[in-house]
Amino acid sequence: MDFERADALNGAIRTIALKHRARAAAKLAELGLHPGHEAVLLLLSAKGPQTQRQLAAGADCEPPSITLMVRKLEAGGLVSRVPAARDARANVVRLTDEGREAVVRVKELWRDLADETVAGLAGTSVDQLIEALTDLARSLQGQAPGAGAS
Amino acid sequence: MDFERADALNGAIRTIALKHRARAAAKLAELGLHPGHEAVLLLLSAKGPQTQRQLAAGADCEPPSITLMVRKLEAGGLVSRVPAARDARANVVRLTDEGREAVVRVKELWRDLADETVAGLAGTSVDQLIEALTDLARSLQGQAPGAGAS
DNA sequence: CAGTGATCGTTATGCGCATAACGTTATGCC
DNA sequence: GGCATAACGTTATGCGCATAACGATCACTG
């Protein structure tokens, strides 16, 4: 790939990441949340109570990030942490009733964000975009860190 | 858009942003750089010496971020800051000779990163991907923060 | 049963990025 | 010229995310 195409690709990813995150942050702020929190809440909503390790894996981030996010969500009353029954090292995180209400709003917000995100597309259909993005995301997710050109 | 598609879209963007950034960070670390620095260096390389304000606009970030990045790049000897001739408030940032050498390596790195990024694609062509991403990036860049669904 | 290694979670630290508040300089209007 | 307003850059602060180092617990082996 020549430099111009590479730069277009990398630069577009950078721009998309920044702007999308900024928009998400603006919307989440109305609920007192920050970017990343929605991933935890939606995961808990989709897959039920789970340990912080599982949350880290599901949210594509590292355990220390989960520690802080869960602490904030707990302080906000959206989530509760109880020691795991069979493993004294682990905590099981679950949604509170208040958390379940918040999830409803987060889901609406999440749909609004997606609508806004695709609102300005010029020549790309939403289906094309989603397919391309999910393909890329899956590719990056599974890839070993040393793959590709060296 | 239903929630599942919205979540696929938003989640894919989040994953792509995280993984792409992590890969970029790993590569840039070999040059003693951090994510974001490459954007500044490539901008200076492409558009010549410019003020920090212009860098902020070109790199899609805010002036305080530029202050710190430029400071680090200057400490690393890749960049020099001189007071602007016609405006005592502004600094003009330019590449040093060492910075120009670094740009060469950053460009190679940037191409490698792009190659790795598309290496695992399943059903999407590189051209489709780049077109979709640049379309989306341009859309997000120009959009007013309040547009779309409310 | 004792000891070794892996695993869960936390703390410490560092960077990118953001917003808010501030000092300094430039520019517009009168 | 004098003054209000805007613009450039910096500092302060806060969050997400990362890695590295640590204590506590589990699981596996001799």
mmCIF file of C-alpha atoms (C1' of nucleotides) in Angstrom:
data_model
loop_
_atom_site.group_PDB
_atom_site.id
_atom_site.type_symbol
_atom_site.label_atom_id
_atom_site.label_comp_id
_atom_site.label_asym_id
_atom_site.label_seq_id
_atom_site.Cartn_x
_atom_site.Cartn_y
_atom_site.Cartn_z
ATOM 1 C CA MET A 1 0.000 0.000 0.000
ATOM 2 C CA ASP A 2 1.414 3.422 -0.839
ATOM 3 C CA PHE A 3 1.788 6.060 1.834
ATOM 4 C CA GLU A 4 -1.164 8.150 0.757
ATOM 5 C CA ARG A 5 -3.637 5.325 1.038
ATOM 6 C CA ALA A 6 -2.091 4.203 4.310
ATOM 7 C CA ASP A 7 -2.372 7.708 5.669
ATOM 8 C CA ALA A 8 -5.952 7.987 4.494
ATOM 9 C CA LEU A 9 -6.785 4.762 6.292
ATOM 10 C CA ASN A 10 -4.913 5.445 9.516
ATOM 11 C CA GLY A 11 -5.972 9.063 9.602
ATOM 12 C CA ALA A 12 -9.608 8.197 9.013
ATOM 13 C CA ILE A 13 -9.534 5.694 11.857
ATOM 14 C CA ARG A 14 -7.979 8.284 14.140
ATOM 15 C CA THR A 15 -10.536 10.930 13.212
ATOM 16 C CA ILE A 16 -13.450 8.554 13.537
ATOM 17 C CA ALA A 17 -12.236 7.367 16.913
ATOM 18 C CA LEU A 18 -11.817 10.908 18.233
ATOM 19 C CA LYS A 19 -15.077 12.326 16.954
ATOM 20 C CA HIS A 20 -17.195 9.322 17.736
ATOM 21 C CA ARG A 21 -15.821 9.215 21.244
ATOM 22 C CA ALA A 22 -16.419 12.936 21.707
ATOM 23 C CA ARG A 23 -20.020 12.551 20.653
ATOM 24 C CA ALA A 24 -20.512 9.592 22.902
ATOM 25 C CA ALA A 25 -18.969 11.514 25.782
ATOM 26 C CA ALA A 26 -21.308 14.463 25.241
ATOM 27 C CA LYS A 27 -24.366 12.219 25.307
ATOM 28 C CA LEU A 28 -23.212 10.067 28.204
ATOM 29 C CA ALA A 29 -22.467 13.143 30.264
ATOM 30 C CA GLU A 30 -26.196 13.826 30.402
ATOM 31 C CA LEU A 31 -26.521 10.590 32.354
ATOM 32 C CA GLY A 32 -23.485 11.275 34.512
ATOM 33 C CA LEU A 33 -21.472 8.636 32.669
ATOM 34 C CA HIS A 34 -18.186 8.650 30.807
ATOM 35 C CA PRO A 35 -17.040 6.808 27.669
ATOM 36 C CA GLY A 36 -16.398 3.163 28.395
ATOM 37 C CA HIS A 37 -19.038 2.952 31.096
ATOM 38 C CA GLU A 38 -21.694 2.186 28.546
ATOM 39 C CA ALA A 39 -19.700 -0.830 27.380
ATOM 40 C CA VAL A 40 -19.726 -2.238 30.893
ATOM 41 C CA LEU A 41 -23.421 -1.578 31.415
ATOM 42 C CA LEU A 42 -24.411 -3.055 28.077
ATOM 43 C CA LEU A 43 -22.278 -6.101 28.716
ATOM 44 C CA LEU A 44 -23.896 -6.680 32.082
ATOM 45 C CA SER A 45 -27.280 -6.215 30.484
ATOM 46 C CA ALA A 46 -26.535 -8.637 27.674
ATOM 47 C CA LYS A 47 -24.672 -11.371 29.513
ATOM 48 C CA GLY A 48 -25.759 -11.000 33.108
ATOM 49 C CA PRO A 49 -23.644 -10.764 36.256
ATOM 50 C CA GLN A 50 -19.998 -11.583 35.729
ATOM 51 C CA THR A 51 -16.554 -11.104 37.186
ATOM 52 C CA GLN A 52 -14.358 -8.127 36.450
ATOM 53 C CA ARG A 53 -12.059 -10.336 34.450
ATOM 54 C CA GLN A 54 -14.907 -11.265 32.145
ATOM 55 C CA LEU A 55 -15.910 -7.634 31.870
ATOM 56 C CA ALA A 56 -12.382 -6.722 30.862
ATOM 57 C CA ALA A 57 -12.397 -9.363 28.151
ATOM 58 C CA GLY A 58 -15.826 -8.346 26.893
ATOM 59 C CA ALA A 59 -15.105 -4.636 26.914
ATOM 60 C CA ASP A 60 -11.746 -4.991 25.154
ATOM 61 C CA CYS A 61 -9.789 -3.383 27.923
ATOM 62 C CA GLU A 62 -7.478 -4.295 30.765
ATOM 63 C CA PRO A 63 -8.401 -5.168 34.357
ATOM 64 C CA PRO A 64 -7.139 -1.913 35.893
ATOM 65 C CA SER A 65 -9.520 0.035 33.673
ATOM 66 C CA ILE A 66 -12.378 -2.145 34.854
ATOM 67 C CA THR A 67 -11.445 -1.589 38.477
ATOM 68 C CA LEU A 68 -11.888 2.165 38.155
ATOM 69 C CA MET A 69 -14.991 2.052 35.980
ATOM 70 C CA VAL A 70 -16.759 -0.411 38.236
ATOM 71 C CA ARG A 71 -15.830 1.688 41.232
ATOM 72 C CA LYS A 72 -17.428 4.746 39.637
ATOM 73 C CA LEU A 73 -20.502 2.842 38.539
ATOM 74 C CA GLU A 74 -20.821 1.443 42.046
ATOM 75 C CA ALA A 75 -20.479 4.907 43.533
ATOM 76 C CA GLY A 76 -23.281 5.989 41.197
ATOM 77 C CA GLY A 77 -25.468 3.157 42.414
ATOM 78 C CA LEU A 78 -25.774 1.500 39.003
ATOM 79 C CA VAL A 79 -23.847 -1.614 39.866
ATOM 80 C CA SER A 80 -23.078 -3.754 42.909
ATOM 81 C CA ARG A 81 -20.058 -5.906 43.621
ATOM 82 C CA VAL A 82 -20.310 -9.038 45.712
ATOM 83 C CA PRO A 83 -17.557 -11.558 46.447
ATOM 84 C CA ALA A 84 -17.824 -14.618 44.246
ATOM 85 C CA ALA A 85 -19.203 -17.684 45.973
ATOM 86 C CA ARG A 86 -16.600 -20.162 44.794
ATOM 87 C CA ASP A 87 -13.542 -17.902 44.522
ATOM 88 C CA ALA A 88 -12.515 -15.501 47.257
ATOM 89 C CA ARG A 89 -10.321 -13.562 44.813
ATOM 90 C CA ALA A 90 -13.069 -12.652 42.404
ATOM 91 C CA ASN A 91 -15.930 -10.156 42.592
ATOM 92 C CA VAL A 92 -19.147 -10.643 40.736
ATOM 93 C CA VAL A 93 -20.570 -7.431 39.299
ATOM 94 C CA ARG A 94 -24.282 -7.096 38.692
ATOM 95 C CA LEU A 95 -26.699 -4.359 37.723
ATOM 96 C CA THR A 96 -28.815 -2.760 40.417
ATOM 97 C CA ASP A 97 -32.415 -1.800 39.729
ATOM 98 C CA GLU A 98 -31.204 1.719 39.129
ATOM 99 C CA GLY A 99 -28.593 0.304 36.793
ATOM 100 C CA ARG A 100 -31.233 -1.501 34.784
ATOM 101 C CA GLU A 101 -33.100 1.757 34.323
ATOM 102 C CA ALA A 102 -29.907 3.428 33.215
ATOM 103 C CA VAL A 103 -29.361 0.690 30.650
ATOM 104 C CA VAL A 104 -32.664 1.595 29.026
ATOM 105 C CA ARG A 105 -31.476 5.165 28.575
ATOM 106 C CA VAL A 106 -28.033 4.071 27.441
ATOM 107 C CA LYS A 107 -29.612 1.945 24.759
ATOM 108 C CA GLU A 108 -31.643 4.864 23.453
ATOM 109 C CA LEU A 109 -28.540 7.010 23.529
ATOM 110 C CA TRP A 110 -26.615 4.321 21.722
ATOM 111 C CA ARG A 111 -29.171 4.218 18.910
ATOM 112 C CA ASP A 112 -29.209 7.994 18.647
ATOM 113 C CA LEU A 113 -25.437 8.026 18.433
ATOM 114 C CA ALA A 114 -25.444 5.461 15.661
ATOM 115 C CA ASP A 115 -28.065 7.456 13.765
ATOM 116 C CA GLU A 116 -25.996 10.615 14.057
ATOM 117 C CA THR A 117 -22.873 8.763 13.109
ATOM 118 C CA VAL A 118 -24.266 7.662 9.768
ATOM 119 C CA ALA A 119 -26.309 10.804 9.158
ATOM 120 C CA GLY A 120 -23.636 12.569 7.128
ATOM 121 C CA LEU A 121 -22.517 9.743 4.902
ATOM 122 C CA ALA A 122 -22.131 10.706 1.279
ATOM 123 C CA GLY A 123 -21.645 7.613 -0.858
ATOM 124 C CA THR A 124 -21.683 4.740 1.602
ATOM 125 C CA SER A 125 -24.750 2.793 2.623
ATOM 126 C CA VAL A 126 -25.282 2.020 6.271
ATOM 127 C CA ASP A 127 -25.167 -1.699 5.560
ATOM 128 C CA GLN A 128 -21.881 -1.389 3.746
ATOM 129 C CA LEU A 129 -20.427 0.640 6.570
ATOM 130 C CA ILE A 130 -21.512 -1.723 9.314
ATOM 131 C CA GLU A 131 -20.254 -4.711 7.409
ATOM 132 C CA ALA A 132 -16.887 -3.114 6.745
ATOM 133 C CA LEU A 133 -16.486 -1.957 10.336
ATOM 134 C CA THR A 134 -17.486 -5.240 11.940
ATOM 135 C CA ASP A 135 -15.186 -7.080 9.567
ATOM 136 C CA LEU A 136 -12.313 -4.815 10.527
ATOM 137 C CA ALA A 137 -13.100 -4.959 14.235
ATOM 138 C CA ARG A 138 -13.189 -8.739 14.246
ATOM 139 C CA SER A 139 -9.956 -8.831 12.312
ATOM 140 C CA LEU A 140 -8.135 -6.529 14.720
ATOM 141 C CA GLN A 141 -9.587 -8.233 17.753
ATOM 142 C CA GLY A 142 -8.321 -11.692 16.956
ATOM 143 C CA GLN A 143 -5.039 -10.789 15.359
ATOM 144 C CA ALA A 144 -1.807 -11.481 17.204
ATOM 145 C CA PRO A 145 0.109 -8.265 17.910
ATOM 146 C CA GLY A 146 3.001 -9.321 15.707
ATOM 147 C CA ALA A 147 1.101 -10.289 12.564
ATOM 148 C CA GLY A 148 1.293 -8.586 9.197
ATOM 149 C CA ALA A 149 4.256 -6.642 7.857
ATOM 150 C CA SER A 150 7.259 -6.486 10.109
ATOM 151 C CA MET B 1 -31.848 1.811 13.315
ATOM 152 C CA ASP B 2 -32.531 -0.992 15.791
ATOM 153 C CA PHE B 3 -30.384 -1.424 18.846
ATOM 154 C CA GLU B 4 -28.474 -4.422 17.582
ATOM 155 C CA ARG B 5 -27.243 -2.679 14.477
ATOM 156 C CA ALA B 6 -26.462 0.445 16.446
ATOM 157 C CA ASP B 7 -24.495 -1.575 18.957
ATOM 158 C CA ALA B 8 -22.639 -3.368 16.188
ATOM 159 C CA LEU B 9 -21.697 -0.026 14.676
ATOM 160 C CA ASN B 10 -20.725 1.752 17.877
ATOM 161 C CA GLY B 11 -19.006 -1.282 19.301
ATOM 162 C CA ALA B 12 -17.019 -1.868 16.144
ATOM 163 C CA ILE B 13 -15.834 1.725 16.152
ATOM 164 C CA ARG B 14 -14.786 1.395 19.765
ATOM 165 C CA THR B 15 -12.909 -1.828 19.156
ATOM 166 C CA ILE B 16 -11.224 -0.525 16.039
ATOM 167 C CA ALA B 17 -10.153 2.631 17.821
ATOM 168 C CA LEU B 18 -8.700 0.720 20.764
ATOM 169 C CA LYS B 19 -6.876 -1.940 18.802
ATOM 170 C CA HIS B 20 -5.606 0.344 16.086
ATOM 171 C CA ARG B 21 -4.298 2.763 18.656
ATOM 172 C CA ALA B 22 -2.642 -0.035 20.623
ATOM 173 C CA ARG B 23 -0.865 -1.245 17.524
ATOM 174 C CA ALA B 24 0.224 2.248 16.609
ATOM 175 C CA ALA B 25 1.499 2.761 20.142
ATOM 176 C CA ALA B 26 3.544 -0.421 20.018
ATOM 177 C CA LYS B 27 5.189 0.610 16.768
ATOM 178 C CA LEU B 28 5.738 4.229 17.716
ATOM 179 C CA ALA B 29 7.330 3.186 20.984
ATOM 180 C CA GLU B 30 10.252 1.810 18.991
ATOM 181 C CA LEU B 31 10.952 5.370 17.874
ATOM 182 C CA GLY B 32 10.395 6.833 21.321
ATOM 183 C CA LEU B 33 7.079 8.333 20.236
ATOM 184 C CA HIS B 34 3.517 8.078 21.492
ATOM 185 C CA PRO B 35 0.186 8.009 19.652
ATOM 186 C CA GLY B 36 -0.710 11.440 18.356
ATOM 187 C CA HIS B 37 2.872 12.492 17.828
ATOM 188 C CA GLU B 38 2.884 10.948 14.396
ATOM 189 C CA ALA B 39 -0.039 13.137 13.411
ATOM 190 C CA VAL B 40 1.916 16.258 14.311
ATOM 191 C CA LEU B 41 5.062 15.123 12.519
ATOM 192 C CA LEU B 42 3.196 14.111 9.379
ATOM 193 C CA LEU B 43 1.320 17.400 9.375
ATOM 194 C CA LEU B 44 4.535 19.370 9.621
ATOM 195 C CA SER B 45 6.009 17.241 6.885
ATOM 196 C CA ALA B 46 3.019 17.702 4.603
ATOM 197 C CA LYS B 47 2.203 21.363 5.185
ATOM 198 C CA GLY B 48 5.438 22.860 6.447
ATOM 199 C CA PRO B 49 6.058 25.003 9.524
ATOM 200 C CA GLN B 50 2.925 26.249 11.201
ATOM 201 C CA THR B 51 1.549 27.558 14.463
ATOM 202 C CA GLN B 52 0.276 25.354 17.246
ATOM 203 C CA ARG B 53 -3.235 26.506 16.506
ATOM 204 C CA GLN B 54 -2.962 25.217 12.972
ATOM 205 C CA LEU B 55 -1.513 21.980 14.248
ATOM 206 C CA ALA B 56 -4.446 21.584 16.592
ATOM 207 C CA ALA B 57 -6.884 22.088 13.735
ATOM 208 C CA GLY B 58 -5.024 19.715 11.434
ATOM 209 C CA ALA B 59 -4.586 17.007 14.030
ATOM 210 C CA ASP B 60 -8.214 17.113 15.179
ATOM 211 C CA CYS B 61 -7.380 17.916 18.745
ATOM 212 C CA GLU B 62 -7.388 20.845 21.139
ATOM 213 C CA PRO B 63 -4.593 23.353 21.814
ATOM 214 C CA PRO B 64 -3.663 22.005 25.254
ATOM 215 C CA SER B 65 -2.947 18.625 23.717
ATOM 216 C CA ILE B 66 -0.677 20.271 21.170
ATOM 217 C CA THR B 67 1.188 22.151 23.878
ATOM 218 C CA LEU B 68 2.228 18.929 25.563
ATOM 219 C CA MET B 69 2.992 17.002 22.396
ATOM 220 C CA VAL B 70 5.095 19.763 20.936
ATOM 221 C CA ARG B 71 6.941 20.063 24.204
ATOM 222 C CA LYS B 72 7.803 16.364 24.121
ATOM 223 C CA LEU B 73 8.788 16.463 20.475
ATOM 224 C CA GLU B 74 10.948 19.484 21.178
ATOM 225 C CA ALA B 75 12.563 17.709 24.126
ATOM 226 C CA GLY B 76 13.297 14.843 21.755
ATOM 227 C CA GLY B 77 14.922 17.205 19.282
ATOM 228 C CA LEU B 78 12.483 16.446 16.465
ATOM 229 C CA VAL B 79 10.890 19.864 16.387
ATOM 230 C CA SER B 80 11.792 23.470 17.158
ATOM 231 C CA ARG B 81 9.571 26.319 18.272
ATOM 232 C CA VAL B 82 10.328 29.921 17.361
ATOM 233 C CA PRO B 83 8.216 32.985 18.121
ATOM 234 C CA ALA B 84 6.189 34.052 15.102
ATOM 235 C CA ALA B 85 7.528 37.110 13.302
ATOM 236 C CA ARG B 86 4.253 39.026 13.061
ATOM 237 C CA ASP B 87 2.486 37.829 16.187
ATOM 238 C CA ALA B 88 4.149 37.757 19.579
ATOM 239 C CA ARG B 89 1.480 35.395 20.910
ATOM 240 C CA ALA B 90 2.098 32.623 18.423
ATOM 241 C CA ASN B 91 4.889 30.078 18.073
ATOM 242 C CA VAL B 92 5.854 28.590 14.747
ATOM 243 C CA VAL B 93 6.715 24.906 14.949
ATOM 244 C CA ARG B 94 9.052 23.389 12.395
ATOM 245 C CA LEU B 95 10.810 20.073 11.873
ATOM 246 C CA THR B 96 14.487 19.839 12.728
ATOM 247 C CA ASP B 97 16.833 17.782 10.556
ATOM 248 C CA GLU B 98 16.475 15.005 13.063
ATOM 249 C CA GLY B 99 12.721 15.416 12.837
ATOM 250 C CA ARG B 100 12.811 15.024 9.084
ATOM 251 C CA GLU B 101 14.675 11.752 9.492
ATOM 252 C CA ALA B 102 12.093 10.618 12.004
ATOM 253 C CA VAL B 103 9.332 11.423 9.527
ATOM 254 C CA VAL B 104 10.833 8.960 7.082
ATOM 255 C CA ARG B 105 10.613 6.209 9.673
ATOM 256 C CA VAL B 106 7.156 7.275 10.748
ATOM 257 C CA LYS B 107 5.970 7.007 7.173
ATOM 258 C CA GLU B 108 7.294 3.458 6.875
ATOM 259 C CA LEU B 109 5.691 2.616 10.174
ATOM 260 C CA TRP B 110 2.449 4.174 9.007
ATOM 261 C CA ARG B 111 2.398 1.994 5.908
ATOM 262 C CA ASP B 112 3.199 -1.119 7.912
ATOM 263 C CA LEU B 113 0.385 -0.314 10.291
ATOM 264 C CA ALA B 114 -2.061 0.090 7.440
ATOM 265 C CA ASP B 115 -0.967 -3.213 5.941
ATOM 266 C CA GLU B 116 -1.421 -4.991 9.251
ATOM 267 C CA THR B 117 -4.745 -3.295 9.773
ATOM 268 C CA VAL B 118 -6.232 -4.711 6.582
ATOM 269 C CA ALA B 119 -4.382 -8.019 6.740
ATOM 270 C CA GLY B 120 -7.160 -9.890 8.514
ATOM 271 C CA LEU B 121 -10.142 -8.669 6.537
ATOM 272 C CA ALA B 122 -12.548 -11.409 5.568
ATOM 273 C CA GLY B 123 -15.079 -10.101 3.085
ATOM 274 C CA THR B 124 -14.171 -6.463 2.608
ATOM 275 C CA SER B 125 -11.822 -5.130 -0.031
ATOM 276 C CA VAL B 126 -9.231 -2.562 0.964
ATOM 277 C CA ASP B 127 -10.721 -0.052 -1.434
ATOM 278 C CA GLN B 128 -14.187 -0.505 0.023
ATOM 279 C CA LEU B 129 -12.833 -0.107 3.513
ATOM 280 C CA ILE B 130 -10.856 3.038 2.805
ATOM 281 C CA GLU B 131 -13.763 4.595 0.981
ATOM 282 C CA ALA B 132 -16.192 3.820 3.778
ATOM 283 C CA LEU B 133 -13.819 5.075 6.467
ATOM 284 C CA THR B 134 -12.891 8.306 4.721
ATOM 285 C CA ASP B 135 -16.540 8.962 3.995
ATOM 286 C CA LEU B 136 -17.385 8.467 7.651
ATOM 287 C CA ALA B 137 -14.422 10.503 8.871
ATOM 288 C CA ARG B 138 -15.306 13.436 6.675
ATOM 289 C CA SER B 139 -18.899 13.218 7.781
ATOM 290 C CA LEU B 140 -18.029 13.261 11.471
ATOM 291 C CA GLN B 141 -15.440 15.960 11.054
ATOM 292 C CA GLY B 142 -17.722 18.524 9.521
ATOM 293 C CA GLN B 143 -20.883 17.734 11.427
ATOM 294 C CA ALA B 144 -22.133 20.130 14.074
ATOM 295 C CA PRO B 145 -22.210 18.503 17.521
ATOM 296 C CA GLY B 146 -25.973 18.778 17.773
ATOM 297 C CA ALA B 147 -26.941 17.316 14.397
ATOM 298 C CA GLY B 148 -28.852 14.095 13.837
ATOM 299 C CA ALA B 149 -31.334 12.581 16.247
ATOM 300 C CA SER B 150 -31.954 14.520 19.410
ATOM 301 C "C1'" DC C 1 0.319 -31.499 53.138
ATOM 302 C "C1'" DA C 2 3.616 -28.195 51.732
ATOM 303 C "C1'" DG C 3 5.204 -25.490 48.176
ATOM 304 C "C1'" DT C 4 5.118 -23.557 43.455
ATOM 305 C "C1'" DG C 5 2.941 -21.233 39.835
ATOM 306 C "C1'" DA C 6 -1.060 -19.127 37.803
ATOM 307 C "C1'" DT C 7 -5.022 -16.053 38.405
ATOM 308 C "C1'" DC C 8 -8.189 -12.068 40.402
ATOM 309 C "C1'" DG C 9 -8.012 -7.698 41.697
ATOM 310 C "C1'" DT C 10 -5.714 -3.490 43.220
ATOM 311 C "C1'" DT C 11 -2.405 0.380 43.338
ATOM 312 C "C1'" DA C 12 1.126 3.348 41.136
ATOM 313 C "C1'" DT C 13 2.455 5.752 37.263
ATOM 314 C "C1'" DG C 14 2.364 7.766 32.575
ATOM 315 C "C1'" DC C 15 0.310 9.401 28.256
ATOM 316 C "C1'" DG C 16 -3.491 11.274 25.152
ATOM 317 C "C1'" DC C 17 -7.317 13.876 25.165
ATOM 318 C "C1'" DA C 18 -10.808 17.006 27.079
ATOM 319 C "C1'" DT C 19 -12.622 21.448 29.406
ATOM 320 C "C1'" DA C 20 -12.004 25.604 32.289
ATOM 321 C "C1'" DA C 21 -9.490 29.411 33.865
ATOM 322 C "C1'" DC C 22 -5.598 32.436 33.227
ATOM 323 C "C1'" DG C 23 -2.007 35.827 31.310
ATOM 324 C "C1'" DT C 24 -0.396 37.980 27.139
ATOM 325 C "C1'" DT C 25 -0.820 40.087 22.816
ATOM 326 C "C1'" DA C 26 -3.521 41.700 18.717
ATOM 327 C "C1'" DT C 27 -7.397 43.997 16.771
ATOM 328 C "C1'" DG C 28 -11.556 46.292 16.380
ATOM 329 C "C1'" DC C 29 -14.368 50.449 17.417
ATOM 330 C "C1'" DC C 30 -14.993 55.040 19.342
ATOM 331 C "C1'" DG D 1 -4.956 56.921 21.691
ATOM 332 C "C1'" DG D 2 -7.904 54.126 24.833
ATOM 333 C "C1'" DC D 3 -10.641 50.468 25.672
ATOM 334 C "C1'" DA D 4 -13.349 46.204 24.979
ATOM 335 C "C1'" DT D 5 -13.121 41.936 22.628
ATOM 336 C "C1'" DA D 6 -11.039 38.184 20.464
ATOM 337 C "C1'" DA D 7 -7.175 35.047 19.670
ATOM 338 C "C1'" DC D 8 -2.606 32.294 20.996
ATOM 339 C "C1'" DG D 9 -0.708 29.610 24.244
ATOM 340 C "C1'" DT D 10 -0.187 27.727 28.968
ATOM 341 C "C1'" DT D 11 -1.531 25.659 33.361
ATOM 342 C "C1'" DA D 12 -4.719 22.940 36.249
ATOM 343 C "C1'" DT D 13 -7.600 19.189 36.585
ATOM 344 C "C1'" DG D 14 -10.144 14.942 35.359
ATOM 345 C "C1'" DC D 15 -11.114 10.677 32.780
ATOM 346 C "C1'" DG D 16 -9.969 6.468 29.830
ATOM 347 C "C1'" DC D 17 -6.592 3.518 28.767
ATOM 348 C "C1'" DA D 18 -2.095 1.288 29.195
ATOM 349 C "C1'" DT D 19 1.863 -1.354 31.693
ATOM 350 C "C1'" DA D 20 4.330 -2.877 35.870
ATOM 351 C "C1'" DA D 21 4.490 -4.349 40.468
ATOM 352 C "C1'" DC D 22 2.057 -6.099 44.439
ATOM 353 C "C1'" DG D 23 -0.936 -8.932 47.886
ATOM 354 C "C1'" DA D 24 -4.228 -12.520 48.213
ATOM 355 C "C1'" DT D 25 -6.227 -16.735 46.794
ATOM 356 C "C1'" DC D 26 -6.582 -20.827 44.078
ATOM 357 C "C1'" DA D 27 -4.983 -25.066 41.792
ATOM 358 C "C1'" DC D 28 -1.693 -28.359 40.867
ATOM 359 C "C1'" DT D 29 2.175 -31.220 42.000
ATOM 360 C "C1'" DG D 30 5.598 -33.868 44.746
#
